[in-house]
Amino acid sequence: MSVDPLTTEYHTVDRLPEIRNVILDVYSEVYAQDIANDPFFALERFEERLEGHTSAPGWGCVIARMSGERAGFTYGFTARDGTTFTLCENLRYGHRGRGISQVMHDELMSHRSEDRAQLLVRRSRPFST
């Protein structure tokens, strides 16, 4: 039995120009239906949110790949209170349910010193593989 190798890459805000397209491509795939139907999810609006998040202190990002193919990303930033790290995650559908999110979170949090973490999540988003 062969197992697809999972790799992760940790990046700070200074590397954003190199990884921006990866983040945008994964977001565009994950939210394709929402982008078509809801202006809040438009790629331009996401880019505005990303810009705001990357201007916050402590921004970091982990990109996961399976056999070299982008599986997803988790990024986060330090909240205004300075004690909370806020996380955002997107994982491509074909890679869900395999523990990749946990690996990304663990890698990202290994670089953090905040007292707690908060995951930004859309509660109405159905789990799909």
Short mmCIF file of N, CA and C in Angstrom, two decimals, residues 12-55:
data_model
loop_
_atom_site.label_atom_id
_atom_site.label_comp_id
_atom_site.label_asym_id
_atom_site.label_seq_id
_atom_site.Cartn_x
_atom_site.Cartn_y
_atom_site.Cartn_z
N THR A 12 5.76 33.41 6.81
CA THR A 12 5.40 34.65 7.49
C THR A 12 4.99 35.68 6.44
N VAL A 13 4.53 36.83 6.88
CA VAL A 13 3.96 37.82 5.98
C VAL A 13 4.95 38.27 4.90
N ASP A 14 6.23 38.23 5.18
CA ASP A 14 7.21 38.64 4.17
C ASP A 14 7.22 37.71 2.96
N ARG A 15 6.67 36.51 3.10
CA ARG A 15 6.61 35.56 1.98
C ARG A 15 5.27 35.60 1.24
N LEU A 16 4.36 36.47 1.69
CA LEU A 16 3.03 36.54 1.07
C LEU A 16 3.07 36.71 -0.45
N PRO A 17 3.94 37.56 -1.01
CA PRO A 17 3.94 37.67 -2.48
C PRO A 17 4.19 36.33 -3.18
N GLU A 18 4.96 35.44 -2.54
CA GLU A 18 5.27 34.13 -3.14
C GLU A 18 4.12 33.14 -3.02
N ILE A 19 3.29 33.27 -1.98
CA ILE A 19 2.24 32.28 -1.73
C ILE A 19 0.83 32.81 -1.96
N ARG A 20 0.71 34.08 -2.28
CA ARG A 20 -0.61 34.70 -2.45
C ARG A 20 -1.47 33.92 -3.46
N ASN A 21 -0.91 33.55 -4.61
CA ASN A 21 -1.70 32.84 -5.61
C ASN A 21 -2.16 31.47 -5.14
N VAL A 22 -1.37 30.81 -4.31
CA VAL A 22 -1.79 29.52 -3.75
C VAL A 22 -3.04 29.75 -2.89
N ILE A 23 -2.97 30.75 -2.01
CA ILE A 23 -4.10 31.05 -1.14
C ILE A 23 -5.33 31.39 -1.97
N LEU A 24 -5.18 32.25 -2.96
CA LEU A 24 -6.31 32.66 -3.79
C LEU A 24 -6.87 31.51 -4.61
N ASP A 25 -6.01 30.64 -5.13
CA ASP A 25 -6.48 29.50 -5.92
C ASP A 25 -7.29 28.53 -5.07
N VAL A 26 -6.79 28.22 -3.88
CA VAL A 26 -7.52 27.30 -3.00
C VAL A 26 -8.85 27.92 -2.58
N TYR A 27 -8.83 29.18 -2.17
CA TYR A 27 -10.07 29.88 -1.80
C TYR A 27 -11.07 29.84 -2.95
N SER A 28 -10.60 30.15 -4.16
CA SER A 28 -11.49 30.18 -5.34
C SER A 28 -12.14 28.84 -5.59
N GLU A 29 -11.41 27.76 -5.37
CA GLU A 29 -11.97 26.43 -5.57
C GLU A 29 -12.97 26.08 -4.47
N VAL A 30 -12.58 26.30 -3.23
CA VAL A 30 -13.43 25.93 -2.10
C VAL A 30 -14.74 26.73 -2.10
N TYR A 31 -14.66 27.99 -2.46
CA TYR A 31 -15.83 28.87 -2.40
C TYR A 31 -16.43 29.17 -3.78
N ALA A 32 -16.17 28.36 -4.77
CA ALA A 32 -16.64 28.63 -6.14
C ALA A 32 -18.14 28.90 -6.20
N GLN A 33 -18.94 28.07 -5.57
CA GLN A 33 -20.39 28.26 -5.61
C GLN A 33 -20.79 29.54 -4.88
N ASP A 34 -20.18 29.80 -3.73
CA ASP A 34 -20.49 31.01 -2.97
C ASP A 34 -20.07 32.26 -3.74
N ILE A 35 -18.91 32.20 -4.38
CA ILE A 35 -18.42 33.34 -5.16
C ILE A 35 -19.43 33.71 -6.24
N ALA A 36 -20.03 32.69 -6.85
CA ALA A 36 -21.00 32.93 -7.92
C ALA A 36 -22.32 33.49 -7.41
N ASN A 37 -22.63 33.28 -6.13
CA ASN A 37 -23.97 33.62 -5.63
C ASN A 37 -24.03 34.68 -4.53
N ASP A 38 -22.90 35.03 -3.94
CA ASP A 38 -22.94 35.93 -2.79
C ASP A 38 -21.75 36.89 -2.86
N PRO A 39 -22.02 38.18 -3.01
CA PRO A 39 -20.92 39.16 -3.13
C PRO A 39 -19.93 39.14 -1.97
N PHE A 40 -20.37 38.73 -0.78
CA PHE A 40 -19.46 38.66 0.36
C PHE A 40 -18.27 37.75 0.07
N PHE A 41 -18.50 36.69 -0.70
CA PHE A 41 -17.46 35.71 -0.98
C PHE A 41 -16.67 35.99 -2.25
N ALA A 42 -16.97 37.08 -2.92
CA ALA A 42 -16.25 37.45 -4.14
C ALA A 42 -14.75 37.45 -3.87
N LEU A 43 -13.99 37.07 -4.85
CA LEU A 43 -12.54 37.00 -4.70
C LEU A 43 -11.97 38.35 -4.28
N GLU A 44 -12.50 39.41 -4.84
CA GLU A 44 -12.02 40.75 -4.47
C GLU A 44 -12.25 41.03 -2.99
N ARG A 45 -13.41 40.62 -2.47
CA ARG A 45 -13.70 40.82 -1.04
C ARG A 45 -12.77 39.97 -0.18
N PHE A 46 -12.49 38.73 -0.61
CA PHE A 46 -11.56 37.91 0.15
C PHE A 46 -10.18 38.54 0.16
N GLU A 47 -9.76 39.07 -0.98
CA GLU A 47 -8.45 39.73 -1.03
C GLU A 47 -8.40 40.92 -0.07
N GLU A 48 -9.50 41.65 0.07
CA GLU A 48 -9.56 42.74 1.03
C GLU A 48 -9.41 42.21 2.46
N ARG A 49 -10.11 41.11 2.76
CA ARG A 49 -9.99 40.52 4.10
C ARG A 49 -8.57 40.01 4.33
N LEU A 50 -8.00 39.36 3.33
CA LEU A 50 -6.63 38.87 3.45
C LEU A 50 -5.67 40.02 3.71
N GLU A 51 -5.85 41.11 3.01
CA GLU A 51 -5.00 42.29 3.22
C GLU A 51 -5.12 42.79 4.66
N GLY A 52 -6.33 42.84 5.17
CA GLY A 52 -6.53 43.25 6.55
C GLY A 52 -5.89 42.29 7.54
N HIS A 53 -6.03 41.01 7.27
CA HIS A 53 -5.44 40.01 8.16
C HIS A 53 -3.91 40.07 8.13
N THR A 54 -3.34 40.26 6.95
CA THR A 54 -1.87 40.29 6.86
C THR A 54 -1.28 41.57 7.42
N SER A 55 -2.09 42.60 7.59
CA SER A 55 -1.58 43.82 8.20
C SER A 55 -1.65 43.75 9.73
#
